[in-house]
Amino acid sequence: MLVLGIETSCDETGVALYCNQRGLLAHRLYSQIDMHAQYGGVVPELASRDHIRKTLPLIQQTLKDCGHTLQQLEGIAYTAGPGLMGALMVGACLAKSLAAALEIPTLGIHHMEGHLLAPLLEDEQPECPFVALLVSGGHTQLINVKAIGQYELLGESLDDAAGEAFDKAAKMMGLPYPGGPTLAKLAEQGQPGRYQFPRPMVDRPGLDFSFSGLKTYTRNTIEAARIQAGDLPLDLQTKADISLAFEQAVVSTLSIKCKRALEQTQCKRLIIAGGVSANRALREALKQMTKQLNAKVYYAKPEFCTDNGAMIALTGALRMQAGQIDQGPLSLRPRWPMEQLPAL
Ligand code: KG4
Ligand code: ZN
């Protein structure tokens, strides 16, 4: 089955073509980062308008890349939530109109299920059951994946998501938007041991997370360093040292909880997905941790960790192949618990 995937839930326009038999055929991404950077964060109305400008040309280019035509499409998958309502509407309306003209079915996809299944785009794929750590700008969740479509929430962040914490810590140090990858890059030059940050909630039982305390700790550390420097802006090395201490705190907190989840479920497979799963320190820490448990960690290529069309096309192809298609009027879900998804 040849499925077109459209992702427009936030600030990236992603388009891809996926075939159940031949795998990913082509994908393109347009990032709005430069446009939002001047505002220090995503401006929803600007995001919607830019998706309107970019989605159709991206579809045309993606089809051309792999020598296919619109008439060959057998289904269209689009992100139906969670995300920014206006941005979701652009992708959904385009998908619905194209599909009506082509007389093919559509399916609204859960953005986080897309992230969760992105490691299936790789050659070495995890088999179910597995534990999934979803770490993005809006979500931090541990999920017991019994089968595709059967998701049991094991724990989640009670406040900020991991990516959000990275972005806020970066902003406090005056690093450019989006802060997460910039902070991670700077952390590579950090001097270990100069700062020691707390690991939130690791001494409490359970699998929930909380990153807001770490945010306050970061703010206080920056403030103290500034005072020590005689009220001058922080020098680059201090920023790098704080970045490293912050990253280590987030990474080891995530790693401790993943270990606990693997032990609790007696599962030997862990997948990590979502923007923060592109983080090198996190990948390395989870590799070490799973090795100790005789388990294995799986993740997607960095370009498929952050938002992209390939994960939506893949998820759409899997579900549509199983006969699932949109029924009734357009339904978008800015908030949407993954446990409500139907089994495959
Ligand atoms: O999955 P994603 O692209 O969008 C959402 O669905 O939210 O995730 C974006 C988040 C941002 O918070 C970004 O700062 C973070 O992922 N991120 C990273 C890295 N790359 C992206 N955080 C830490 N280290 C990275 N290398
Ligand atoms: Zn995402």
mmCIF file of C-alpha atoms and ligand atoms in Angstrom:
data_model
loop_
_atom_site.group_PDB
_atom_site.id
_atom_site.type_symbol
_atom_site.label_atom_id
_atom_site.label_comp_id
_atom_site.label_asym_id
_atom_site.label_seq_id
_atom_site.Cartn_x
_atom_site.Cartn_y
_atom_site.Cartn_z
ATOM 1 C CA MET A 1 0.000 0.000 0.000
ATOM 2 C CA LEU A 2 1.376 3.411 -0.999
ATOM 3 C CA VAL A 3 0.665 6.029 1.671
ATOM 4 C CA LEU A 4 1.422 9.742 1.753
ATOM 5 C CA GLY A 5 2.130 11.102 5.240
ATOM 6 C CA ILE A 6 1.674 14.747 6.229
ATOM 7 C CA GLU A 7 2.961 16.203 9.510
ATOM 8 C CA THR A 8 2.010 19.773 10.455
ATOM 9 C CA SER A 9 1.404 19.625 14.218
ATOM 10 C CA CYS A 10 3.896 22.311 15.240
ATOM 11 C CA ASP A 11 6.776 24.116 13.525
ATOM 12 C CA GLU A 12 7.945 21.594 10.924
ATOM 13 C CA THR A 13 6.195 20.657 7.689
ATOM 14 C CA GLY A 14 7.004 17.006 7.053
ATOM 15 C CA VAL A 15 5.935 14.958 4.043
ATOM 16 C CA ALA A 16 6.808 11.353 3.151
ATOM 17 C CA LEU A 17 5.838 8.446 0.974
ATOM 18 C CA TYR A 18 5.835 4.998 2.573
ATOM 19 C CA CYS A 19 5.045 1.655 0.995
ATOM 20 C CA ASN A 20 4.292 -1.406 3.166
ATOM 21 C CA GLN A 21 6.283 -3.618 0.817
ATOM 22 C CA ARG A 22 9.172 -1.318 -0.131
ATOM 23 C CA GLY A 23 9.535 0.835 3.009
ATOM 24 C CA LEU A 24 10.248 4.572 3.008
ATOM 25 C CA LEU A 25 10.456 5.862 -0.571
ATOM 26 C CA ALA A 26 11.036 9.585 -0.044
ATOM 27 C CA HIS A 27 10.658 12.269 2.590
ATOM 28 C CA ARG A 28 11.084 16.009 2.860
ATOM 29 C CA LEU A 29 11.069 18.400 5.754
ATOM 30 C CA TYR A 30 10.734 22.136 5.951
ATOM 31 C CA SER A 31 11.596 23.640 9.326
ATOM 32 C CA GLN A 32 10.129 26.975 10.415
ATOM 33 C CA ILE A 33 12.809 27.405 13.093
ATOM 34 C CA ASP A 34 14.384 30.517 11.541
ATOM 35 C CA MET A 35 11.006 32.251 11.411
ATOM 36 C CA HIS A 36 10.125 31.505 15.057
ATOM 37 C CA ALA A 37 13.666 32.072 16.401
ATOM 38 C CA GLN A 38 13.229 35.856 16.398
ATOM 39 C CA TYR A 39 10.268 35.434 18.806
ATOM 40 C CA GLY A 40 12.095 32.944 21.075
ATOM 41 C CA GLY A 41 9.433 30.260 20.558
ATOM 42 C CA VAL A 42 6.698 28.998 18.239
ATOM 43 C CA VAL A 43 4.051 31.572 17.241
ATOM 44 C CA PRO A 44 0.999 29.380 16.428
ATOM 45 C CA GLU A 45 -0.645 31.671 13.861
ATOM 46 C CA LEU A 46 2.612 32.102 11.939
ATOM 47 C CA ALA A 47 3.121 28.341 12.042
ATOM 48 C CA SER A 48 -0.304 27.696 10.452
ATOM 49 C CA ARG A 49 0.255 30.256 7.709
ATOM 50 C CA ASP A 50 3.643 28.801 6.841
ATOM 51 C CA HIS A 51 2.263 25.242 6.677
ATOM 52 C CA ILE A 52 -0.286 26.571 4.143
ATOM 53 C CA ARG A 53 2.544 27.926 2.001
ATOM 54 C CA LYS A 54 4.815 24.909 2.241
ATOM 55 C CA THR A 55 2.801 21.679 2.396
ATOM 56 C CA LEU A 56 1.600 21.359 -1.200
ATOM 57 C CA PRO A 57 4.979 22.175 -2.836
ATOM 58 C CA LEU A 58 6.624 19.676 -0.432
ATOM 59 C CA ILE A 59 4.152 16.967 -1.493
ATOM 60 C CA GLN A 60 4.924 17.653 -5.158
ATOM 61 C CA GLN A 61 8.681 17.511 -4.522
ATOM 62 C CA THR A 62 8.446 14.318 -2.455
ATOM 63 C CA LEU A 63 6.445 12.537 -5.164
ATOM 64 C CA LYS A 64 8.950 13.696 -7.787
ATOM 65 C CA ASP A 65 11.897 12.488 -5.648
ATOM 66 C CA CYS A 66 10.708 8.888 -5.934
ATOM 67 C CA GLY A 67 9.076 9.064 -9.354
ATOM 68 C CA HIS A 68 5.494 8.684 -8.193
ATOM 69 C CA THR A 69 2.340 10.601 -9.064
ATOM 70 C CA LEU A 70 -0.646 11.648 -6.966
ATOM 71 C CA GLN A 71 -2.779 9.139 -8.901
ATOM 72 C CA GLN A 72 -0.673 6.251 -7.576
ATOM 73 C CA LEU A 73 -1.430 7.071 -3.913
ATOM 74 C CA GLU A 74 -3.622 4.567 -2.074
ATOM 75 C CA GLY A 75 -4.106 6.474 1.170
ATOM 76 C CA ILE A 76 -3.206 9.703 2.955
ATOM 77 C CA ALA A 77 -2.202 9.860 6.620
ATOM 78 C CA TYR A 78 -2.017 13.169 8.470
ATOM 79 C CA THR A 79 -1.287 14.181 12.051
ATOM 80 C CA ALA A 80 -4.628 14.638 13.857
ATOM 81 C CA GLY A 81 -3.171 15.516 17.285
ATOM 82 C CA PRO A 82 -1.759 16.326 19.758
ATOM 83 C CA GLY A 83 -0.514 19.668 18.494
ATOM 84 C CA LEU A 84 -1.446 23.246 17.656
ATOM 85 C CA MET A 85 -5.050 23.333 16.412
ATOM 86 C CA GLY A 86 -4.487 25.737 13.495
ATOM 87 C CA ALA A 87 -1.365 23.902 12.359
ATOM 88 C CA LEU A 88 -3.122 20.511 12.542
ATOM 89 C CA MET A 89 -6.029 21.923 10.501
ATOM 90 C CA VAL A 90 -3.757 22.798 7.594
ATOM 91 C CA GLY A 91 -2.406 19.264 7.167
ATOM 92 C CA ALA A 92 -5.770 17.635 7.817
ATOM 93 C CA CYS A 93 -7.743 19.811 5.383
ATOM 94 C CA LEU A 94 -5.154 19.333 2.686
ATOM 95 C CA ALA A 95 -5.126 15.563 3.232
ATOM 96 C CA LYS A 96 -8.925 15.384 3.159
ATOM 97 C CA SER A 97 -9.291 17.512 0.022
ATOM 98 C CA LEU A 98 -6.610 15.640 -1.894
ATOM 99 C CA ALA A 99 -8.071 12.299 -0.829
ATOM 100 C CA ALA A 100 -11.594 13.358 -1.855
ATOM 101 C CA ALA A 101 -10.324 14.356 -5.295
ATOM 102 C CA LEU A 102 -8.358 11.116 -5.663
ATOM 103 C CA GLU A 103 -11.139 8.996 -4.131
ATOM 104 C CA ILE A 104 -8.805 7.348 -1.621
ATOM 105 C CA PRO A 105 -9.114 6.978 2.189
ATOM 106 C CA THR A 106 -7.474 9.117 4.875
ATOM 107 C CA LEU A 107 -6.446 8.388 8.444
ATOM 108 C CA GLY A 108 -5.707 10.826 11.277
ATOM 109 C CA ILE A 109 -2.540 9.777 13.123
ATOM 110 C CA HIS A 110 -1.513 10.343 16.740
ATOM 111 C CA HIS A 111 1.705 12.378 16.605
ATOM 112 C CA MET A 112 3.239 10.545 19.587
ATOM 113 C CA GLU A 113 2.430 7.129 18.121
ATOM 114 C CA GLY A 114 4.285 8.350 15.037
ATOM 115 C CA HIS A 115 7.318 9.148 17.207
ATOM 116 C CA LEU A 116 6.992 5.826 19.029
ATOM 117 C CA LEU A 117 7.013 3.824 15.797
ATOM 118 C CA ALA A 118 9.810 5.829 14.112
ATOM 119 C CA PRO A 119 12.485 3.259 15.153
ATOM 120 C CA LEU A 120 10.636 0.850 12.818
ATOM 121 C CA LEU A 121 12.019 2.915 9.934
ATOM 122 C CA GLU A 122 15.477 1.500 10.738
ATOM 123 C CA ASP A 123 16.983 -1.785 9.477
ATOM 124 C CA GLU A 124 17.215 -3.249 12.957
ATOM 125 C CA GLN A 125 13.677 -3.134 14.325
ATOM 126 C CA PRO A 126 12.476 -3.920 17.851
ATOM 127 C CA GLU A 127 9.836 -6.611 18.241
ATOM 128 C CA CYS A 128 6.870 -6.157 20.574
ATOM 129 C CA PRO A 129 6.548 -6.162 23.519
ATOM 130 C CA PHE A 130 8.893 -3.313 24.452
ATOM 131 C CA VAL A 131 9.092 -0.360 26.796
ATOM 132 C CA ALA A 132 9.066 3.048 25.104
ATOM 133 C CA LEU A 133 10.461 6.277 26.480
ATOM 134 C CA LEU A 134 8.810 9.154 24.632
ATOM 135 C CA VAL A 135 10.733 12.356 25.165
ATOM 136 C CA SER A 136 9.694 15.364 23.099
ATOM 137 C CA GLY A 137 9.001 19.051 23.557
ATOM 138 C CA GLY A 138 5.530 18.351 24.931
ATOM 139 C CA HIS A 139 5.700 14.818 26.355
ATOM 140 C CA THR A 140 7.772 12.668 28.685
ATOM 141 C CA GLN A 141 6.153 9.274 29.007
ATOM 142 C CA LEU A 142 7.105 5.685 29.719
ATOM 143 C CA ILE A 143 4.832 3.298 27.866
ATOM 144 C CA ASN A 144 4.465 -0.451 27.959
ATOM 145 C CA VAL A 145 3.952 -1.412 24.317
ATOM 146 C CA LYS A 146 2.317 -4.826 24.338
ATOM 147 C CA ALA A 147 1.616 -4.646 20.612
ATOM 148 C CA ILE A 148 1.305 -1.828 18.094
ATOM 149 C CA GLY A 149 -1.789 0.072 19.200
ATOM 150 C CA GLN A 150 -1.847 -1.420 22.705
ATOM 151 C CA TYR A 151 -0.277 1.161 24.934
ATOM 152 C CA GLU A 152 -0.200 1.159 28.720
ATOM 153 C CA LEU A 153 1.034 4.364 30.337
ATOM 154 C CA LEU A 154 3.586 3.462 33.030
ATOM 155 C CA GLY A 155 4.584 6.978 34.035
ATOM 156 C CA GLU A 156 4.816 10.552 32.776
ATOM 157 C CA SER A 157 6.006 13.998 33.662
ATOM 158 C CA LEU A 158 3.880 15.742 36.248
ATOM 159 C CA ASP A 159 4.976 19.139 34.943
ATOM 160 C CA ASP A 160 7.480 20.098 32.204
ATOM 161 C CA ALA A 161 8.421 17.661 29.456
ATOM 162 C CA ALA A 162 12.124 16.782 29.124
ATOM 163 C CA GLY A 163 12.467 18.729 25.846
ATOM 164 C CA GLU A 164 10.675 21.698 27.363
ATOM 165 C CA ALA A 165 13.119 21.619 30.313
ATOM 166 C CA PHE A 166 16.068 21.607 27.868
ATOM 167 C CA ASP A 167 14.544 24.533 25.953
ATOM 168 C CA LYS A 168 13.826 26.574 29.106
ATOM 169 C CA ALA A 169 17.289 25.976 30.594
ATOM 170 C CA ALA A 170 18.831 27.049 27.271
ATOM 171 C CA LYS A 171 16.702 30.193 27.166
ATOM 172 C CA MET A 172 17.809 31.132 30.697
ATOM 173 C CA MET A 173 21.408 31.097 29.472
ATOM 174 C CA GLY A 174 20.505 33.191 26.438
ATOM 175 C CA LEU A 175 21.097 30.346 23.964
ATOM 176 C CA PRO A 176 19.209 30.638 20.677
ATOM 177 C CA TYR A 177 15.896 28.849 20.041
ATOM 178 C CA PRO A 178 15.372 25.906 19.830
ATOM 179 C CA GLY A 179 17.484 25.485 22.915
ATOM 180 C CA GLY A 180 17.644 21.709 23.376
ATOM 181 C CA PRO A 181 20.104 20.820 20.610
ATOM 182 C CA THR A 182 22.131 24.020 21.235
ATOM 183 C CA LEU A 183 22.468 23.243 24.948
ATOM 184 C CA ALA A 184 23.457 19.642 24.147
ATOM 185 C CA LYS A 185 26.149 20.842 21.728
ATOM 186 C CA LEU A 186 27.530 23.289 24.303
ATOM 187 C CA ALA A 187 27.531 20.568 26.979
ATOM 188 C CA GLU A 188 30.138 18.692 24.905
ATOM 189 C CA GLN A 189 32.655 21.409 25.905
ATOM 190 C CA GLY A 190 31.593 21.331 29.560
ATOM 191 C CA GLN A 191 33.969 20.536 32.369
ATOM 192 C CA PRO A 192 32.582 17.616 34.403
ATOM 193 C CA GLY A 193 32.177 18.101 38.145
ATOM 194 C CA ARG A 194 32.131 21.925 38.323
ATOM 195 C CA TYR A 195 28.381 21.855 38.955
ATOM 196 C CA GLN A 196 26.282 19.044 40.386
ATOM 197 C CA PHE A 197 22.523 19.145 39.729
ATOM 198 C CA PRO A 198 19.874 17.089 41.585
ATOM 199 C CA ARG A 199 18.162 14.071 39.991
ATOM 200 C CA PRO A 200 14.467 14.848 40.522
ATOM 201 C CA MET A 201 12.143 12.180 41.961
ATOM 202 C CA VAL A 202 14.575 9.269 41.676
ATOM 203 C CA ASP A 203 14.381 8.456 45.398
ATOM 204 C CA ARG A 204 10.581 8.079 45.204
ATOM 205 C CA PRO A 205 8.981 4.867 43.958
ATOM 206 C CA GLY A 206 7.077 4.885 40.669
ATOM 207 C CA LEU A 207 7.777 5.923 37.128
ATOM 208 C CA ASP A 208 6.614 9.542 37.022
ATOM 209 C CA PHE A 209 8.937 12.446 36.278
ATOM 210 C CA SER A 210 9.136 16.080 37.353
ATOM 211 C CA PHE A 211 11.466 18.590 35.759
ATOM 212 C CA SER A 212 10.201 21.892 37.138
ATOM 213 C CA GLY A 213 12.449 21.728 40.244
ATOM 214 C CA LEU A 214 15.447 21.267 37.989
ATOM 215 C CA LYS A 215 14.407 24.406 36.144
ATOM 216 C CA THR A 216 14.426 26.392 39.407
ATOM 217 C CA TYR A 217 17.783 24.861 40.359
ATOM 218 C CA THR A 218 19.180 25.905 36.960
ATOM 219 C CA ARG A 219 17.859 29.447 37.357
ATOM 220 C CA ASN A 220 19.440 29.738 40.829
ATOM 221 C CA THR A 221 22.753 28.330 39.599
ATOM 222 C CA ILE A 222 22.859 30.827 36.711
ATOM 223 C CA GLU A 223 22.003 33.667 39.082
ATOM 224 C CA ALA A 224 24.730 32.663 41.564
ATOM 225 C CA ALA A 225 27.304 32.343 38.753
ATOM 226 C CA ARG A 226 26.333 35.788 37.467
ATOM 227 C CA ILE A 227 26.728 37.386 40.897
ATOM 228 C CA GLN A 228 30.081 35.654 41.292
ATOM 229 C CA ALA A 229 31.166 37.102 37.962
ATOM 230 C CA GLY A 230 30.382 40.608 39.261
ATOM 231 C CA ASP A 231 27.007 40.900 37.489
ATOM 232 C CA LEU A 232 28.556 40.303 34.084
ATOM 233 C CA PRO A 233 26.985 37.967 31.514
ATOM 234 C CA LEU A 234 28.090 34.347 31.899
ATOM 235 C CA ASP A 235 31.213 33.380 29.985
ATOM 236 C CA LEU A 236 30.956 30.570 27.434
ATOM 237 C CA GLN A 237 32.821 28.015 29.598
ATOM 238 C CA THR A 238 30.444 28.583 32.536
ATOM 239 C CA LYS A 239 27.473 28.157 30.204
ATOM 240 C CA ALA A 240 29.024 24.931 28.901
ATOM 241 C CA ASP A 241 29.649 23.657 32.449
ATOM 242 C CA ILE A 242 26.057 24.420 33.515
ATOM 243 C CA SER A 243 24.758 22.820 30.290
ATOM 244 C CA LEU A 244 26.718 19.652 31.008
ATOM 245 C CA ALA A 245 25.504 19.423 34.635
ATOM 246 C CA PHE A 246 21.912 20.030 33.496
ATOM 247 C CA GLU A 247 22.108 17.439 30.713
ATOM 248 C CA GLN A 248 23.662 14.866 33.042
ATOM 249 C CA ALA A 249 20.832 15.392 35.551
ATOM 250 C CA VAL A 250 18.106 14.902 32.909
ATOM 251 C CA VAL A 251 19.881 11.950 31.298
ATOM 252 C CA SER A 252 20.533 10.083 34.520
ATOM 253 C CA THR A 253 16.964 10.716 35.749
ATOM 254 C CA LEU A 254 15.579 9.294 32.493
ATOM 255 C CA SER A 255 17.982 6.369 32.641
ATOM 256 C CA ILE A 256 17.078 5.455 36.246
ATOM 257 C CA LYS A 257 13.365 5.466 35.389
ATOM 258 C CA CYS A 258 13.890 3.434 32.198
ATOM 259 C CA LYS A 259 15.812 0.825 34.196
ATOM 260 C CA ARG A 260 12.990 0.671 36.694
ATOM 261 C CA ALA A 261 10.413 0.279 33.910
ATOM 262 C CA LEU A 262 12.386 -2.553 32.283
ATOM 263 C CA GLU A 263 12.683 -4.346 35.628
ATOM 264 C CA GLN A 264 9.013 -3.822 36.452
ATOM 265 C CA THR A 265 7.799 -5.153 33.101
ATOM 266 C CA GLN A 266 10.604 -7.747 32.832
ATOM 267 C CA CYS A 267 11.090 -6.520 29.302
ATOM 268 C CA LYS A 268 14.428 -6.743 27.493
ATOM 269 C CA ARG A 269 13.747 -4.144 24.822
ATOM 270 C CA LEU A 270 13.664 -0.376 25.247
ATOM 271 C CA ILE A 271 12.959 2.122 22.505
ATOM 272 C CA ILE A 272 13.469 5.851 22.827
ATOM 273 C CA ALA A 273 11.669 8.295 20.576
ATOM 274 C CA GLY A 274 10.837 11.983 20.219
ATOM 275 C CA GLY A 275 13.154 14.978 19.805
ATOM 276 C CA VAL A 276 15.212 14.403 22.969
ATOM 277 C CA SER A 277 16.018 10.837 21.843
ATOM 278 C CA ALA A 278 18.416 12.492 19.378
ATOM 279 C CA ASN A 279 20.513 13.476 22.416
ATOM 280 C CA ARG A 280 23.865 11.683 22.273
ATOM 281 C CA ALA A 281 24.465 11.557 26.028
ATOM 282 C CA LEU A 282 21.033 9.988 26.535
ATOM 283 C CA ARG A 283 21.676 7.333 23.871
ATOM 284 C CA GLU A 284 25.044 6.485 25.420
ATOM 285 C CA ALA A 285 23.680 6.293 28.980
ATOM 286 C CA LEU A 286 20.818 4.027 27.894
ATOM 287 C CA LYS A 287 23.207 1.811 25.941
ATOM 288 C CA GLN A 288 25.282 1.287 29.107
ATOM 289 C CA MET A 289 22.228 0.784 31.325
ATOM 290 C CA THR A 290 20.541 -1.765 29.016
ATOM 291 C CA LYS A 291 23.841 -3.645 28.611
ATOM 292 C CA GLN A 292 23.945 -4.171 32.376
ATOM 293 C CA LEU A 293 20.412 -5.602 32.253
ATOM 294 C CA ASN A 294 21.233 -7.791 29.270
ATOM 295 C CA ALA A 295 18.656 -5.750 27.373
ATOM 296 C CA LYS A 296 18.855 -3.619 24.205
ATOM 297 C CA VAL A 297 17.976 -0.052 23.316
ATOM 298 C CA TYR A 298 16.604 0.988 19.908
ATOM 299 C CA TYR A 299 16.211 4.429 18.384
ATOM 300 C CA ALA A 300 15.675 6.127 15.046
ATOM 301 C CA LYS A 301 18.192 8.170 13.066
ATOM 302 C CA PRO A 302 18.408 11.722 14.500
ATOM 303 C CA GLU A 303 16.387 13.121 11.567
ATOM 304 C CA PHE A 304 13.504 10.766 12.471
ATOM 305 C CA CYS A 305 13.686 11.537 16.227
ATOM 306 C CA THR A 306 12.430 15.084 15.770
ATOM 307 C CA ASP A 307 9.198 15.852 13.906
ATOM 308 C CA ASN A 308 9.047 14.402 10.398
ATOM 309 C CA GLY A 309 6.612 13.100 7.790
ATOM 310 C CA ALA A 310 8.141 9.605 7.576
ATOM 311 C CA MET A 311 6.831 8.550 11.002
ATOM 312 C CA ILE A 312 3.312 9.652 10.030
ATOM 313 C CA ALA A 313 3.418 7.876 6.654
ATOM 314 C CA LEU A 314 4.741 4.688 8.345
ATOM 315 C CA THR A 315 2.098 4.716 11.094
ATOM 316 C CA GLY A 316 -0.605 5.462 8.524
ATOM 317 C CA ALA A 317 0.556 2.613 6.282
ATOM 318 C CA LEU A 318 0.531 0.116 9.184
ATOM 319 C CA ARG A 319 -2.941 1.125 10.343
ATOM 320 C CA MET A 320 -4.485 1.532 6.880
ATOM 321 C CA GLN A 321 -3.105 -1.839 5.800
ATOM 322 C CA ALA A 322 -5.023 -3.264 8.776
ATOM 323 C CA GLY A 323 -8.204 -1.664 7.405
ATOM 324 C CA GLN A 324 -8.368 1.408 9.639
ATOM 325 C CA ILE A 325 -9.531 4.555 7.828
ATOM 326 C CA ASP A 326 -11.270 7.803 8.831
ATOM 327 C CA GLN A 327 -15.004 7.518 9.305
ATOM 328 C CA GLY A 328 -17.283 10.556 9.559
ATOM 329 C CA PRO A 329 -16.366 14.231 9.759
ATOM 330 C CA LEU A 330 -12.927 15.694 10.418
ATOM 331 C CA SER A 331 -11.905 15.205 14.015
ATOM 332 C CA LEU A 332 -8.747 16.799 15.381
ATOM 333 C CA ARG A 333 -7.477 16.206 18.908
ATOM 334 C CA PRO A 334 -5.102 18.872 20.326
ATOM 335 C CA ARG A 335 -5.079 16.667 23.471
ATOM 336 C CA TRP A 336 -5.261 12.944 22.930
ATOM 337 C CA PRO A 337 -4.186 10.163 25.358
ATOM 338 C CA MET A 338 -2.435 7.408 23.412
ATOM 339 C CA GLU A 339 -4.232 4.698 25.376
ATOM 340 C CA GLN A 340 -7.432 5.690 23.533
ATOM 341 C CA LEU A 341 -6.019 4.493 20.208
ATOM 342 C CA PRO A 342 -7.529 1.341 18.721
ATOM 343 C CA ALA A 343 -5.393 -1.808 18.586
ATOM 344 C CA LEU A 344 -4.012 -2.698 15.208
HETATM 345 O O1 KG4 B 1 9.630 15.534 18.966
HETATM 346 P P1 KG4 B 1 9.966 16.941 18.737
HETATM 347 O O2 KG4 B 1 10.676 17.312 17.460
HETATM 348 O O3 KG4 B 1 8.702 17.843 18.804
HETATM 349 C C1 KG4 B 1 7.651 17.612 19.698
HETATM 350 O O4 KG4 B 1 6.808 16.726 19.376
HETATM 351 O O5 KG4 B 1 7.668 18.267 20.741
HETATM 352 O O6 KG4 B 1 10.841 17.389 19.980
HETATM 353 C C2 KG4 B 1 11.357 18.667 20.088
HETATM 354 C C3 KG4 B 1 12.113 18.768 21.396
HETATM 355 C C4 KG4 B 1 12.562 20.172 21.693
HETATM 356 O O7 KG4 B 1 12.252 20.467 23.027
HETATM 357 C C5 KG4 B 1 14.069 20.107 21.456
HETATM 358 O O8 KG4 B 1 14.780 21.030 22.219
HETATM 359 C C6 KG4 B 1 14.365 18.692 21.876
HETATM 360 O O9 KG4 B 1 13.285 17.941 21.367
HETATM 361 N N1 KG4 B 1 15.645 18.212 21.310
HETATM 362 C C7 KG4 B 1 16.737 17.908 22.040
HETATM 363 C C8 KG4 B 1 17.734 17.492 21.125
HETATM 364 N N2 KG4 B 1 17.214 17.565 19.871
HETATM 365 C C9 KG4 B 1 15.927 17.995 20.002
HETATM 366 N N3 KG4 B 1 16.945 17.952 23.366
HETATM 367 C C10 KG4 B 1 18.162 17.572 23.807
HETATM 368 N N4 KG4 B 1 19.165 17.166 23.010
HETATM 369 C C11 KG4 B 1 19.020 17.124 21.664
HETATM 370 N N5 KG4 B 1 20.019 16.732 20.884
HETATM 371 ZN ZN ZN B 2 7.031 15.647 17.921
#
